[in-house]
GROMACS .gro file of C-alpha atoms in nm:
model
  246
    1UNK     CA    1  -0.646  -2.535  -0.423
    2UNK     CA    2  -0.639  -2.444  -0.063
    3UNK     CA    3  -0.758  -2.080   0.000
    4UNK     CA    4  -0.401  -1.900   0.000
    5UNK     CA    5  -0.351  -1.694   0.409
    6UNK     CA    6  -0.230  -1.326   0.306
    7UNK     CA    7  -0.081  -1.127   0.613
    8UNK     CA    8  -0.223  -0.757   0.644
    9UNK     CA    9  -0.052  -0.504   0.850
   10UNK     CA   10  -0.315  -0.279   1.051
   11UNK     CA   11  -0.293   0.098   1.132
   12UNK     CA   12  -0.240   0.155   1.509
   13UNK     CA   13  -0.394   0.477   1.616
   14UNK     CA   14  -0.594   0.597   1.899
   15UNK     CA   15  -1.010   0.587   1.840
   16UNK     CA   16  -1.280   0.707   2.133
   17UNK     CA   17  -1.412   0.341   2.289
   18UNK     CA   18  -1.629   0.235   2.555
   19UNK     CA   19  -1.317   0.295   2.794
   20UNK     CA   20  -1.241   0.617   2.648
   21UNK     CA   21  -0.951   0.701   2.391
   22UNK     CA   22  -0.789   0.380   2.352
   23UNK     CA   23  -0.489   0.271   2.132
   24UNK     CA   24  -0.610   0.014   1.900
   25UNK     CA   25  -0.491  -0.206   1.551
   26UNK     CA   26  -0.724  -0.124   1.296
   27UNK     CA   27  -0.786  -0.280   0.929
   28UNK     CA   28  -1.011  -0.152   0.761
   29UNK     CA   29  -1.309  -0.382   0.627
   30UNK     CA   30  -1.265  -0.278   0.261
   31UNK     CA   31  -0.917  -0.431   0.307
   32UNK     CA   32  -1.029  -0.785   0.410
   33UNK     CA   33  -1.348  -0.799   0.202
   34UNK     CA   34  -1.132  -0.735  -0.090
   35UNK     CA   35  -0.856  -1.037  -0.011
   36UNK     CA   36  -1.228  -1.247   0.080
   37UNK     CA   37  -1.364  -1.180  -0.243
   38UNK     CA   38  -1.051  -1.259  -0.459
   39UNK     CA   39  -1.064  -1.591  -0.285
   40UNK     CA   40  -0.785  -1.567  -0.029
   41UNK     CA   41  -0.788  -1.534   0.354
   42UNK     CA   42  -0.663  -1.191   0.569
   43UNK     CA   43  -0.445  -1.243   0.866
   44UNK     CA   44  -0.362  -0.906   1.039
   45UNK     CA   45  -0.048  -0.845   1.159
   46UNK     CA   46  -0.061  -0.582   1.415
   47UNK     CA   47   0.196  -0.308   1.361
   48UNK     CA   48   0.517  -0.238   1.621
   49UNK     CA   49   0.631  -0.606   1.635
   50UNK     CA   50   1.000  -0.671   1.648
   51UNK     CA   51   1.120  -0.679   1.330
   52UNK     CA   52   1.266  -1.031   1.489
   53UNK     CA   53   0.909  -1.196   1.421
   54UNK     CA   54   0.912  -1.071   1.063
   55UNK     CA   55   1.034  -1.387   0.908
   56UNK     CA   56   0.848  -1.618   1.116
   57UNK     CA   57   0.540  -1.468   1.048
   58UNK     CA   58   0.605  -1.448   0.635
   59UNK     CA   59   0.708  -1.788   0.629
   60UNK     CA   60   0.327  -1.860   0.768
   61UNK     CA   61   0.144  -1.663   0.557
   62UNK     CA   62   0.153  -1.707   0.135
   63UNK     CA   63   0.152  -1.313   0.063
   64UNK     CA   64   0.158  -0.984   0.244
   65UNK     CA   65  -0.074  -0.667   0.134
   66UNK     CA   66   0.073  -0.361   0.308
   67UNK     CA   67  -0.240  -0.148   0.330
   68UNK     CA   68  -0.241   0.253   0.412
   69UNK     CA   69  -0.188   0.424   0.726
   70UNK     CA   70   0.063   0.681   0.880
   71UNK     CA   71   0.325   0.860   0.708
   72UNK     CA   72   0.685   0.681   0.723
   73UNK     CA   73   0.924   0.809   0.924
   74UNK     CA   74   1.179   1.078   0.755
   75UNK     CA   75   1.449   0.952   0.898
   76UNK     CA   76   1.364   0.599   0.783
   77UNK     CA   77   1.498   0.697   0.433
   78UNK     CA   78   1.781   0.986   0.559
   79UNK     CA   79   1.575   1.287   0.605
   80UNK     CA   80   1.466   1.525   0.879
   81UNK     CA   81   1.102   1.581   0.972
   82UNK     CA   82   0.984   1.866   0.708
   83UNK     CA   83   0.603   1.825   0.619
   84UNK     CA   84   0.492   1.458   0.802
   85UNK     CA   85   0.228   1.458   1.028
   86UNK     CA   86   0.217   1.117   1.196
   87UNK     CA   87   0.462   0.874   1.220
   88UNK     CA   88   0.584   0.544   1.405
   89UNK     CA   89   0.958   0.444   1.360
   90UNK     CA   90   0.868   0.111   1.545
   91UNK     CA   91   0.616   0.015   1.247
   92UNK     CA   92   0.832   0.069   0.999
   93UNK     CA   93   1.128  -0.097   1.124
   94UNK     CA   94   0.894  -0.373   1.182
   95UNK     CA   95   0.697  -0.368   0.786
   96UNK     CA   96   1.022  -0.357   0.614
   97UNK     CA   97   1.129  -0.657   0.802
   98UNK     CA   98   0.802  -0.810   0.680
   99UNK     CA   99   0.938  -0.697   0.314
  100UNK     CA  100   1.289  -0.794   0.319
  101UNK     CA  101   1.148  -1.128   0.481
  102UNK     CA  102   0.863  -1.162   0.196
  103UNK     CA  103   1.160  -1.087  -0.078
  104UNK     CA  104   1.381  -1.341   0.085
  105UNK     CA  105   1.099  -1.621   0.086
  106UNK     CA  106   0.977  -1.576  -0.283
  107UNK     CA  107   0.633  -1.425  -0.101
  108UNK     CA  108   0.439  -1.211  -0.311
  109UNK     CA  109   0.343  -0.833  -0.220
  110UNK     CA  110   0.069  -0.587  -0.267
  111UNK     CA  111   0.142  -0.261  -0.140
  112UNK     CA  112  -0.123   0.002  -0.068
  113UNK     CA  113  -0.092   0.370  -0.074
  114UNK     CA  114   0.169   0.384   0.235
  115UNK     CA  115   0.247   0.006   0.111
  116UNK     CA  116   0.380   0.167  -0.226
  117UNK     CA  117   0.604   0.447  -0.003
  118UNK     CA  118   0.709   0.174   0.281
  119UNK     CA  119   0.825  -0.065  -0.030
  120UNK     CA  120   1.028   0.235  -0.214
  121UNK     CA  121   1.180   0.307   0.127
  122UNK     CA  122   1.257  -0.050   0.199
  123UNK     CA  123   1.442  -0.122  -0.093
  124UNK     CA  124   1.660   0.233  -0.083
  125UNK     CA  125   1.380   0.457  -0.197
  126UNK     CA  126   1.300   0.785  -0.054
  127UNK     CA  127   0.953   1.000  -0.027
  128UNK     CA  128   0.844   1.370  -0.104
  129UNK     CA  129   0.684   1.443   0.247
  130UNK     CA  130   0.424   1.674   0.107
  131UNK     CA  131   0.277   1.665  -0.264
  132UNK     CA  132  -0.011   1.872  -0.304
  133UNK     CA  133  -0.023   2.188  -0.365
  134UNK     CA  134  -0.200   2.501  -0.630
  135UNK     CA  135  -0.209   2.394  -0.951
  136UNK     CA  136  -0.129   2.005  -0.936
  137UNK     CA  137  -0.310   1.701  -0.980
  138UNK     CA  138  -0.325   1.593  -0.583
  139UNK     CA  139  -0.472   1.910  -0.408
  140UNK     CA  140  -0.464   1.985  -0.067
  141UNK     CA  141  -0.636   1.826   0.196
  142UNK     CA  142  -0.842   2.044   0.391
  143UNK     CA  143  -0.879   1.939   0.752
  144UNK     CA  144  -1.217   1.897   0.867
  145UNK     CA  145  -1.365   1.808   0.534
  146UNK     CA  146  -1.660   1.549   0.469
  147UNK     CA  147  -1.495   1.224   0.490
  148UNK     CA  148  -1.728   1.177   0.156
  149UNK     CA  149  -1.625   1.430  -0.068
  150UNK     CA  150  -1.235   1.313  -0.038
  151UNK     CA  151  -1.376   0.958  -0.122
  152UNK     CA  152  -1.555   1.144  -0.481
  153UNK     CA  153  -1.212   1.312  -0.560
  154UNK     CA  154  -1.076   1.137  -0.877
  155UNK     CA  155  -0.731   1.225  -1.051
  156UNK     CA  156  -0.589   1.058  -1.408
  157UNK     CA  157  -0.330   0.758  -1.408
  158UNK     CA  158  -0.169   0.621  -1.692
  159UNK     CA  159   0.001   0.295  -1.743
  160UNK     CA  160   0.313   0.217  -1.873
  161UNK     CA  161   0.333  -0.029  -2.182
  162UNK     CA  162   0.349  -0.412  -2.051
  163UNK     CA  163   0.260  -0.325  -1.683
  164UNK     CA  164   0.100  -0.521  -1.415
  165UNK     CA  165  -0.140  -0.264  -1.394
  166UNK     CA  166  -0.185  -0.214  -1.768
  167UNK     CA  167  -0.264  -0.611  -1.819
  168UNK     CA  168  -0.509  -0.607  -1.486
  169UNK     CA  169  -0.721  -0.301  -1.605
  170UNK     CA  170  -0.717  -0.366  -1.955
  171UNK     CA  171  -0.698  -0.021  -2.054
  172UNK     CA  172  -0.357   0.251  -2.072
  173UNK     CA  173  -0.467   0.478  -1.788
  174UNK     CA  174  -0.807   0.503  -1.532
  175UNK     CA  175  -0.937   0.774  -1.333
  176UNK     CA  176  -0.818   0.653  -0.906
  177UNK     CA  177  -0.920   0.810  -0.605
  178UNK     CA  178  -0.706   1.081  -0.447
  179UNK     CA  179  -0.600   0.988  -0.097
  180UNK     CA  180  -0.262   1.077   0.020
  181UNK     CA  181  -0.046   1.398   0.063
  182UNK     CA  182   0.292   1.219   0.010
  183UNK     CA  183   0.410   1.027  -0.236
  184UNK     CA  184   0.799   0.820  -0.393
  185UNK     CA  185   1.046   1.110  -0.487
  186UNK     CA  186   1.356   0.898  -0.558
  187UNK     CA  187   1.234   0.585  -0.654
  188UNK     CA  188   1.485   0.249  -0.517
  189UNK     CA  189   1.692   0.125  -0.800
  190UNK     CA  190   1.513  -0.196  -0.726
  191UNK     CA  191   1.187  -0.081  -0.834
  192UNK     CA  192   1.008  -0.057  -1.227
  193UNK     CA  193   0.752   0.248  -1.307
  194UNK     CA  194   0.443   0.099  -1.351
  195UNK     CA  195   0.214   0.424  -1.360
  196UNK     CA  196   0.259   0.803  -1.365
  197UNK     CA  197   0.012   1.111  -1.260
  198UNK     CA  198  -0.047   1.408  -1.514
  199UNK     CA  199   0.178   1.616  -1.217
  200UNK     CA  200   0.459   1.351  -1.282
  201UNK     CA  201   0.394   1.154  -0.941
  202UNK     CA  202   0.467   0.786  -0.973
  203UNK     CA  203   0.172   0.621  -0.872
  204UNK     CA  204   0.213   0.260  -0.906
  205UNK     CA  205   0.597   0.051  -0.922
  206UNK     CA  206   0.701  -0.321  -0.924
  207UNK     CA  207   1.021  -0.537  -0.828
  208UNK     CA  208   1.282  -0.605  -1.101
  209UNK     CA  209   1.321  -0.958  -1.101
  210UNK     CA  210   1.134  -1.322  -1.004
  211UNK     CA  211   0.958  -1.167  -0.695
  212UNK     CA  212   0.670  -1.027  -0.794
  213UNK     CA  213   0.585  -0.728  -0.596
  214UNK     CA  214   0.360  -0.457  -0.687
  215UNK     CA  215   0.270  -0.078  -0.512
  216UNK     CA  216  -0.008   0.128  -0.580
  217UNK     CA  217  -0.019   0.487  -0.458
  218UNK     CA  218  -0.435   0.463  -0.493
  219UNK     CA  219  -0.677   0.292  -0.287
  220UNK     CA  220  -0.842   0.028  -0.526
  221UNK     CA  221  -1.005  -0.155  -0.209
  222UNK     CA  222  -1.253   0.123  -0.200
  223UNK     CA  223  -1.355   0.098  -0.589
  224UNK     CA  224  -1.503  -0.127  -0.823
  225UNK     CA  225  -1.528  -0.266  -1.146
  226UNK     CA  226  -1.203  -0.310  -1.276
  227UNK     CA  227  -1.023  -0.147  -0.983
  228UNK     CA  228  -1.096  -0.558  -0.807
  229UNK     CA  229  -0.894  -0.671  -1.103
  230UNK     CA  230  -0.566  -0.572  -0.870
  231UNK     CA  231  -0.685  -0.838  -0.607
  232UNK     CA  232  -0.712  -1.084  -0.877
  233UNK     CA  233  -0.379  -1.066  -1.012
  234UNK     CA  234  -0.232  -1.048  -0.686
  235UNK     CA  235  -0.402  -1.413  -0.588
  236UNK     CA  236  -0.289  -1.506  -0.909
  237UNK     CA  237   0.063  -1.464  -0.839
  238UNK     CA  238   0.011  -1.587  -0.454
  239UNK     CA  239  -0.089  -1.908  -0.639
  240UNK     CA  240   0.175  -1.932  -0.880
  241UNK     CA  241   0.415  -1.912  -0.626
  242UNK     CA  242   0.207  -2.180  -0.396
  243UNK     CA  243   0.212  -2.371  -0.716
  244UNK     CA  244   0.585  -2.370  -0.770
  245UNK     CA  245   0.697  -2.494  -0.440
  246UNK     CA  246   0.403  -2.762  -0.362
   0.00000   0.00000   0.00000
């Protein structure tokens, strides 16, 4: 079977270059070597595109990973600005375009740590804007920190009985990295838990339904062993669905 194209939205932020601080689409590679190794093919889609193009683009692509990035706009989901740090209403608008398109064309999804809040908010979900804290399983980030020692910071996750997540790990709960400070508060009526935190965070959901779309509030593209099982079952449902309209 032909190598099935996944679209990838990108993180637009502003990095020091050549020509000084530029504003720039970034993936990064962990993202794309991932979708390589789980024999599929990354297409970025740059973030800030009219929500217009969304279906266009799905309807090129056989799935859509939403990877991580900024925090979602408040008032994307009804609320006022309270404890986000960086937002762009423009790529949100545009990525839940690229869901409701994805939903509407039977295209699977993989959302990634902002992919699991931008898919709650999509489908009528809302977010807690900050989530760490004294005493609770996420702790607070602490700016200026070695990049490293957030990447060794582990927290508890257990599965629900008959999950996605359950099946692709073979085991009822794994120790994830800890890589966000917000995380689903009200979670759309849409949407199935699919893994909980010891502080009572959800930390992984899926669609009701036929469309098979999963969100994970950890970042399993920078972890192995069974972590890679996630890209596996999401090829395996990109396949299926190739399968079922060939």
């Amino acid at each position: 079977m032909t190598r099935p194209l996944v679209g990838v939205t990108a993180w637009r932020r502003t990095l020091d270059t050549f020509y000084g601080p530029d504003r720039l689409h970034t993936l990064a590679t962990f993202y794309a070597d991932s979708i390589i190794e789980a024999g599929m093919t990354p297409v970025m889609f740059p973030g800030g595109q009219s929500p217009e193009d969304a279906e266009r683009l799905i309807t090129a692509v056989d799935g859509l990973l939403l990877s991580g990035g900024d925090d979602v706009d408040p008032e994307t989901y009804g609320e006022e600005n309270s404890a986000s740090k960086h937002s762009s209403t423009d790529v949100d608008l545009f990525e839940i375009a690229l869901i409701k398109a994805a939903r509407e064309q039977g295209k699977p999804v993989l959302g990634i740590c902002r992919g699991l809040q931008i898919l709650n908010v999509a489908l009528g979900g809302t977010l807690t804007q900050e989530i760490t804290g004294e005493g609770e399983t996420h702790e607070p980030f602490i700016s200026g920190t070695d990049p490293s020692i957030w990447e060794e910071r582990r927290h508890v996750v257990r599965f629900q009985n008959d999950s996605i997540v359950a099946r692709a790990y073979g085991i009822d709960e794994a120790k994830v990295n800890t890589l966000h400070h917000q995380g689903v508060e009200d979670l759309a009526p849409d949407l199935i838990v699919e893994a909980v935190a010891d502080d009572g965070l959800i930390e992984a959901a899926r669609c009701r339904g036929d469309w098979w779309a999963l969100g994970v509030q950890w970042h399993p593209e920078r972890m192995d062993g069974e972590h890679r099982n996630l890209f596996q079952i999401f090829r395996e449902a990109v396949q299926a669905r190739m399968a079922s309209t060939a």
